[in-house]
Structures are given as structure tokens and as C-alpha cells.
């Protein structure tokens, strides 16, 4: 690859008839402010990074009170960074300011005045400068208010040019450059003198694929297959999650509001998610056996006595029921209920509680709770990482490219995982059973006056609903429709209270009702509504690092870069 020096370009321009003023060779004793020489070197890499070097020989002439020069570089659609300034014969203190639409580079010392010819060098890198395989760069902008005696641009590209052009422009007219040298292999040089307000624009088209990291024809949207796939996966995941949540809500509205003993025996309701272990499981079993014809219950106002009924048609269905009957009636067919009896029936009570917990075991998965807790910080980390990738993609691609899309997809997935993660160890089947059970408990109140409501007494005992038994007694006692297996021979004043005491016949005293924590469905992110009701329980100085970009261009026409400068 061949490089061009300023002297070579000047000599070639003379051969081609390009008129260069004598000021380019020797200084005039007294002259107005102007630029003797403006040499720009452009080196475009295959990675799309354009390295710019500007050598400016500024002659302050007879002007007084000047301290240096100020270069304004528009940042339309490009990102400019790594700005460096130097001078061999003037103060090189620099103030670099990133404005909304341009990068302002001021060189000089406010405490030091300069006169005559001074030389300044500015180096900076530009990203996102190639679009559609074309470099369109205003190497010298139209905003310099002084003439330029010799303006040269040397371009080195990563591949041979498919087309090459140079234009000398003002704010109102455009003409071809007077000197253009293309030696092939991606090397070219351009030169001529420029009047005040006139600049040079270079247009070079490269073979497809020779330059990476391009803008998409000025569009900020350039998402390829990888980015589309990532976004598609994220959107599909979110749609599946939302769909599953809606499906769960739709399906649970259609769950039954009733359950039978075959679904869950009354003594084992503590195994249901959201269920509570009965305060007196022995009383629950006793009432269940009585409702099924195995036991009769008598109350004389002071003591409750249970009598075993042989030959019941409904067989004993659990080991703890069998153990209850055998342990209670060891000395005959009659036994007294009470705290003392509960003491020696403790093994049976433990057996009932063990059966209840065994029933609840299939509805819980410990790993779901661990996964849910692990996904919360993981989703935050992934979300932050996705945000970083998104911002990095916007900076690297100069718009919305694959990296940005992948980062955005990661953010979406992180948010979805955070919202749709398992919130408890309860399985979906367990959640359905919990919903059904809550509806069932609520529905019990409306059945208290029905003829077969006595079959619900074991579940009422399991949930300790004394208000239900009081209302049941008030409804059925007057017409003699209390359960046939129950008899009361005490005083009438205590009849209702003694009937309610059946719920805790072995514990002797009830406990205050405590509402259990509700279970949030795994596919639901909203706050569950309480079922309510009577039984609810449940943004300098020196070198500038980084890249500044964005905004609309200023100075020059057509391409990126341009702008201009002035003395100060």
C-alpha cells in the first residue's frame, strides 16, 4: 500500500494545473488570518473504525488577542472518541466538550497569545462511519471562515475502491475536486486550495463485506438473524407464561366447589395446601365414624360418652380409624370422651396427624421452592447483564443491532423469570385442591339447614366452626332433626353449648382461629384475592476517552464529519 505526503500532493497538483498560492511555500511579511496548509489522513480499517489525523498550519497573520484554534466536528450518526491534540510551536492545552450535536475541540492557552504561523495536530477515531459499503466523509468542513491555501486528504481503505469521488463544496454549490489521485489497492489522495466556507467531501465505495460494523443506510435498525432469534425466543417465552397464567385463571374458575370424603377425609384436611391441622383430630374421627354409623354419642350435660355400634354397613377405611376404635373400646363398647382419654389415645392422634402429612406430601416439591428463591437474584443479575449488553450494543452498532437485540431479549427473559418463577413448593394439583377446599369450606355455611347437613359435621370439627354448629342446632333442634346418632339428656339451657362442645370433645377446649398463609399459583404474578367470607382461611479537559455521538449534523453537506473551526 502506498502513502502520500503533503509535498508529493503539492508537486502533483502543480503538474495537473492546480493553482496553489505562494503562501504555501513562503510566508508573506504581513497577511490576513488564513490557513496555510490543512492535511487530513483518513485510515479506514476492516472493522469499520476510521482513524483521522488532521495537521493544520494556521497563520494568525496580524490578528491580535488570539490564543489558538477551535475545531467543531459534527457527530451526526457517528460516534467520535479518543481525541488527542498536540502542537510543535504553540500551547497545546485542550478543552474537549461533547455537545448535543457536535464535538468541540479548543486548543490553546487563554493566558498565552499567539501570532504568525502555528501548527496543530488533532487525532480522533470515528465509529459507524460506513453505510451500505460507502464512506461519505466531510474531511474538511465548510465552517472555516478563512481560506485554506493547500488542502489535502489522503485516504487508505481496507480494499480497492469500487468507486471514488471528491467534491469541493460550499453551502450553496458543489464542484469536483481539482486534484484526485487513485493508485488502487484502497489508496487515494485529493488536494486543492479552498476559499472561506469551502470544504472537501470524500466518497469511496468498497466491495461488499470489506468493512464490518456498518450503519444500515442511515437506519438505526439493523437486526439480523441472531437478534431476531433471541427476540423471538423471549417473546415466545413471555407469551407462553402469560398464556399459562390466563389458562390457570380460566381453569380454576371452573373447579368444583365441593369435595367428598373420598377426595380428602375430614381428619386429613391439614395435608391440603392452605389446610390447618385439626385442633382435636380425635373428635374429628369420632364424629366421622358416628356419621357413618360406627359410633353413637350421648351427652348428659356433664360427660360425653361414645358407644360402639357393631355391624355398620360403611366399613372402616383407614388404619387410624381402626386403631381409634380398638384403643377407645378396649374395655367394652362404651367409653368416655375427654382430656384424660385423649392422653392415652395420644399414639392414635399421632397416627392421624402422620396420615394427614403423608397425604399432603405429593402436593409439595422442595426443589420448586429452592428454584424459586434462586431465580429471583438470578433474574436480577441477568436483567442487569442484559441492560449492559443492550447499551454496549447501541454503542458498538450505532443503532439497534444484533447485540442490542440479544441484550433486550435477556432483559425480557429476566423479567419474565422473575415474575413467573415458582413462588412456593406447592404443585399445580395441590393448588387446585387448595382452591376447591376453600370453596368447599365457604359452601358449608349455606348447607347448615339442609337435611343431610349432619354429614358435614366432621369437616366442621376439622375447621372448628362453632358458629356453624350453633346455627345448625338452632335450625334442627326444634323439629327434632338433630343427628340420629346423638342424644342429649341434660338441661335445655346448655343444649346448644353442649352440642358445639362435640367439636372438641377430647381436647376439652377450643383454640382461637388462625388464618393460614395463602398459596400463590406458580404461573400467577398478581396478588391473590382473599376468598373472604365467614370461613376464609386461608452524566473537559485534556484528552477525551470514549465516543460521543448522536444528534443532527452541522456544517458541510451530504456526508458525515465536516464542521469547521476558527481562531479564538
Coordinates of N, CA, C and O in Angstrom, one line a residue, residues 7-98:
X7 N 4.0 17.0 0.5 CA 4.9 17.5 -0.6 C 4.6 16.9 -1.9 O 4.6 17.5 -3.0
X8 N 4.3 15.5 -1.9 CA 4.0 14.8 -3.1 C 2.7 15.3 -3.7 O 2.6 15.5 -4.9
X9 N 1.7 15.5 -2.9 CA 0.4 16.0 -3.4 C 0.6 17.4 -4.0 O 0.0 17.7 -5.0
X10 N 1.4 18.3 -3.3 CA 1.6 19.6 -3.8 C 2.3 19.6 -5.1 O 1.9 20.3 -6.1
X11 N 3.3 18.8 -5.3 CA 4.0 18.7 -6.6 C 3.1 18.2 -7.7 O 3.1 18.7 -8.8
X12 N 2.3 17.2 -7.3 CA 1.4 16.6 -8.3 C 0.3 17.6 -8.7 O -0.1 17.7 -9.9
X13 N -0.1 18.5 -7.8 CA -1.1 19.4 -8.1 C -0.6 20.5 -9.1 O -1.3 21.0 -10.0
X14 N 0.7 20.8 -9.0 CA 1.3 21.7 -10.0 C 1.3 21.1 -11.4 O 1.0 21.8 -12.4
X15 N 1.6 19.8 -11.4 CA 1.6 19.2 -12.7 C 0.3 19.2 -13.4 O 0.1 19.3 -14.6
X16 N -0.8 19.0 -12.5 CA -2.1 18.9 -13.0 C -2.7 20.3 -13.2 O -3.9 20.4 -13.6
X17 N -2.0 21.3 -12.9 CA -2.5 22.7 -13.1 C -3.3 23.2 -12.0 O -4.1 24.2 -12.2
X18 N -3.2 22.6 -10.8 CA -4.0 23.1 -9.7 C -3.2 24.3 -9.1 O -2.0 24.2 -8.8
X19 N -3.8 25.5 -9.1 CA -3.1 26.7 -8.6 C -3.0 26.7 -7.1 O -4.0 26.7 -6.4
X20 N -1.8 26.7 -6.6 CA -1.6 26.8 -5.2 C -0.9 28.1 -4.9 O 0.2 28.4 -5.5
X21 N -1.3 28.9 -4.0 CA -0.8 30.2 -3.7 C 0.7 30.1 -3.2 O 1.1 29.1 -2.6
X22 N 1.4 31.2 -3.4 CA 2.8 31.2 -3.0 C 2.9 31.1 -1.5 O 3.9 30.7 -0.9
X23 N 1.8 31.5 -0.8 CA 1.8 31.4 0.7 C 2.0 30.0 1.2 O 2.4 29.8 2.3
X24 N 1.8 29.0 0.3 CA 2.0 27.6 0.7 C 3.5 27.3 0.9 O 3.9 26.3 1.5
X25 N 4.4 28.2 0.3 CA 5.8 27.9 0.3 C 6.6 28.9 1.1 O 7.4 28.6 1.9
X26 N 6.2 30.2 1.0 CA 6.9 31.2 1.8 C 5.9 32.1 2.5 O 4.8 32.4 1.9
X27 N 6.2 32.6 3.6 CA 5.3 33.4 4.4 C 5.3 34.8 3.9 O 6.3 35.3 3.5
X28 N 4.1 35.5 3.9 CA 4.1 36.9 3.5 C 4.3 37.7 4.7 O 3.8 37.4 5.8
X29 N 5.2 38.8 4.6 CA 5.5 39.6 5.8 C 4.3 40.0 6.6 O 4.3 40.0 7.8
X30 N 3.3 40.5 5.9 CA 2.1 40.9 6.5 C 0.9 40.3 5.7 O 0.7 40.6 4.5
X31 N 0.0 39.6 6.4 CA -1.1 38.9 5.7 C -2.3 38.8 6.7 O -2.1 38.8 7.9
X32 N -3.5 38.6 6.1 CA -4.7 38.4 6.9 C -4.6 37.0 7.5 O -3.9 36.1 7.1
X33 N -5.5 36.7 8.4 CA -5.6 35.4 9.0 C -6.1 34.4 8.0 O -7.1 34.6 7.3
X34 N -5.4 33.2 7.9 CA -5.8 32.2 7.0 C -5.1 30.9 7.4 O -4.2 30.9 8.3
X35 N -5.5 29.8 6.7 CA -4.8 28.5 6.9 C -3.8 28.3 5.8 O -4.2 28.2 4.6
X36 N -2.5 28.1 6.1 CA -1.5 27.8 5.1 C -1.7 26.4 4.5 O -1.6 26.2 3.3
X37 N -1.9 25.5 5.4 CA -2.0 24.1 5.0 C -3.0 23.3 5.9 O -3.0 23.6 7.1
X38 N -3.8 22.5 5.3 CA -4.7 21.6 6.0 C -4.6 20.2 5.5 O -5.1 19.9 4.4
X39 N -3.9 19.3 6.1 CA -3.6 18.0 5.6 C -4.4 17.0 6.5 O -4.2 16.9 7.7
X40 N -5.2 16.2 5.9 CA -6.0 15.2 6.6 C -5.7 13.8 6.1 O -5.6 13.5 4.9
X41 N -5.4 12.9 7.0 CA -5.2 11.5 6.7 C -6.3 10.7 7.3 O -6.6 10.7 8.5
X42 N -6.9 9.9 6.4 CA -8.0 9.0 6.8 C -7.6 7.5 6.6 O -7.2 7.1 5.5
X43 N -7.7 6.8 7.7 CA -7.3 5.4 7.6 C -8.5 4.6 8.1 O -8.9 4.6 9.3
X44 N -9.1 3.9 7.1 CA -10.3 3.1 7.5 C -10.0 1.6 7.6 O -9.4 1.0 6.6
X45 N -10.3 1.0 8.7 CA -10.0 -0.4 9.0 C -11.1 -1.3 8.5 O -12.3 -0.8 8.4
X46 N -10.8 -2.5 8.4 CA -11.9 -3.5 8.0 C -12.9 -3.6 9.1 O -14.0 -4.1 8.8
X47 N -12.6 -3.2 10.3 CA -13.5 -3.3 11.4 C -14.5 -2.1 11.4 O -15.3 -2.0 12.4
X48 N -14.4 -1.2 10.5 CA -15.3 0.0 10.4 C -14.8 1.2 11.2 O -15.5 2.2 11.2
X49 N -13.6 1.0 11.8 CA -13.1 2.2 12.6 C -12.3 3.1 11.7 O -11.4 2.6 11.0
X50 N -12.6 4.4 11.7 CA -11.9 5.4 10.9 C -11.0 6.2 11.8 O -11.5 6.8 12.7
X51 N -9.7 6.1 11.5 CA -8.8 6.9 12.3 C -8.4 8.2 11.5 O -8.0 8.1 10.3
X52 N -8.6 9.3 12.1 CA -8.5 10.6 11.4 C -7.3 11.4 12.1 O -7.2 11.5 13.3
X53 N -6.4 11.9 11.2 CA -5.3 12.7 11.7 C -5.4 14.0 10.9 O -5.4 14.0 9.6
X54 N -5.4 15.2 11.5 CA -5.5 16.5 10.9 C -4.3 17.3 11.3 O -4.0 17.5 12.5
X55 N -3.5 17.8 10.3 CA -2.4 18.7 10.5 C -2.8 20.0 10.0 O -3.1 20.2 8.8
X56 N -2.9 21.0 10.9 CA -3.4 22.3 10.5 C -2.3 23.4 10.7 O -1.9 23.5 11.8
X57 N -1.9 24.0 9.6 CA -0.9 25.1 9.7 C -1.7 26.4 9.7 O -2.0 26.9 8.6
X58 N -2.0 27.0 10.8 CA -2.9 28.2 10.9 C -2.0 29.4 11.1 O -1.2 29.5 12.0
X59 N -2.2 30.4 10.2 CA -1.4 31.6 10.2 C -2.3 32.7 10.8 O -3.3 33.1 10.1
X60 N -2.0 33.1 12.0 CA -2.8 34.1 12.6 C -2.6 35.5 12.0 O -3.3 36.5 12.4
X61 N -1.6 35.7 11.1 CA -1.3 36.9 10.5 C -1.1 38.1 11.5 O -0.4 37.9 12.4
X62 N -1.8 39.2 11.2 CA -1.6 40.4 12.1 C -2.6 40.4 13.2 O -2.7 41.4 13.9
X63 N -3.5 39.3 13.3 CA -4.5 39.3 14.3 C -3.9 39.4 15.7 O -2.9 38.8 15.9
X64 N -4.5 40.1 16.6 CA -4.1 40.2 17.9 C -5.1 39.5 18.9 O -6.3 39.4 18.6
X65 N -4.6 39.2 20.0 CA -5.5 38.6 21.0 C -6.0 37.2 20.7 O -7.0 36.7 21.3
X66 N -5.2 36.5 19.9 CA -5.6 35.1 19.6 C -4.8 34.1 20.5 O -3.7 34.4 20.8
X67 N -5.5 33.0 20.9 CA -4.8 32.1 21.8 C -4.7 30.7 21.2 O -4.0 29.9 21.7
X68 N -5.4 30.4 20.1 CA -5.3 29.1 19.4 C -6.4 28.9 18.4 O -7.0 29.9 17.9
X69 N -6.8 27.7 18.2 CA -7.9 27.4 17.3 C -8.9 26.6 18.0 O -8.7 25.9 19.0
X70 N -10.1 26.5 17.4 CA -11.2 25.7 17.9 C -11.8 24.9 16.7 O -12.2 25.5 15.7
X71 N -11.9 23.6 16.9 CA -12.4 22.7 15.8 C -13.7 22.1 16.3 O -13.8 21.5 17.3
X72 N -14.7 22.3 15.4 CA -16.0 21.7 15.7 C -16.3 20.6 14.7 O -16.3 20.7 13.5
X73 N -16.6 19.4 15.3 CA -16.8 18.2 14.5 C -18.2 17.7 14.7 O -18.5 17.2 15.9
X74 N -19.1 17.7 13.7 CA -20.5 17.2 13.9 C -20.4 15.7 14.2 O -19.6 15.0 13.8
X75 N -21.4 15.3 15.0 CA -21.5 13.9 15.4 C -22.8 13.3 14.8 O -23.4 12.5 15.5
X76 N -23.2 13.6 13.6 CA -24.4 13.1 13.0 C -24.2 11.6 12.7 O -23.3 11.3 11.8
X77 N -24.9 10.8 13.3 CA -24.9 9.3 13.0 C -23.6 8.6 13.3 O -23.5 7.4 13.0
X78 N -22.6 9.3 13.9 CA -21.3 8.7 14.1 C -21.0 8.9 15.6 O -21.6 9.7 16.3
X79 N -20.0 8.1 16.1 CA -19.5 8.2 17.4 C -18.0 8.5 17.4 O -17.2 7.8 16.7
X80 N -17.6 9.7 18.0 CA -16.3 10.1 17.9 C -15.6 10.0 19.3 O -16.2 10.3 20.3
X81 N -14.4 9.5 19.3 CA -13.8 9.3 20.6 C -12.3 9.3 20.5 O -11.7 9.4 19.4
X82 N -11.6 9.1 21.6 CA -10.2 9.0 21.7 C -9.5 10.2 21.0 O -8.6 10.1 20.2
X83 N -10.0 11.4 21.4 CA -9.5 12.6 20.8 C -8.2 13.0 21.4 O -8.0 13.1 22.7
X84 N -7.2 13.4 20.6 CA -5.8 13.7 21.1 C -5.4 15.0 20.3 O -5.6 15.0 19.1
X85 N -4.7 15.9 21.0 CA -4.3 17.1 20.3 C -2.8 17.4 20.7 O -2.3 16.9 21.7
X86 N -2.1 18.1 19.8 CA -0.7 18.4 20.0 C -0.3 19.6 19.1 O -1.0 19.9 18.2
X87 N 0.9 20.2 19.5 CA 1.4 21.3 18.7 C 2.9 21.4 18.9 O 3.4 21.1 20.0
X88 N 3.6 21.7 17.9 CA 5.1 21.8 18.0 C 5.6 23.2 18.3 O 6.7 23.4 18.7
X89 N 4.7 24.2 18.1 CA 5.1 25.6 18.3 C 4.1 26.5 18.9 O 4.1 27.7 18.8
X90 N 3.1 25.9 19.6 CA 2.1 26.6 20.3 C 1.6 25.9 21.5 O 1.7 24.6 21.6
X91 N 1.0 26.5 22.5 CA 0.4 25.8 23.6 C -0.6 24.8 23.2 O -1.5 25.1 22.3
X92 N -0.6 23.6 23.7 CA -1.5 22.5 23.3 C -2.5 22.2 24.3 O -3.0 21.0 24.4
X93 N -2.7 23.1 25.2 CA -3.8 22.8 26.2 C -5.1 22.7 25.5 O -5.4 23.5 24.6
X94 N -5.8 21.6 25.8 CA -7.1 21.4 25.1 C -8.3 21.3 26.0 O -8.2 20.9 27.1
X95 N -9.4 21.8 25.5 CA -10.7 21.6 26.2 C -11.6 20.9 25.2 O -12.0 21.5 24.1
X96 N -12.0 19.8 25.5 CA -12.8 19.0 24.6 C -14.2 18.9 25.2 O -14.4 18.4 26.4
X97 N -15.2 19.3 24.5 CA -16.6 19.4 25.0 C -17.5 18.6 24.1 O -17.6 18.8 22.9
X98 N -18.2 17.6 24.7 CA -19.2 16.9 23.9 C -20.6 17.6 24.0 O -21.2 17.6 25.1

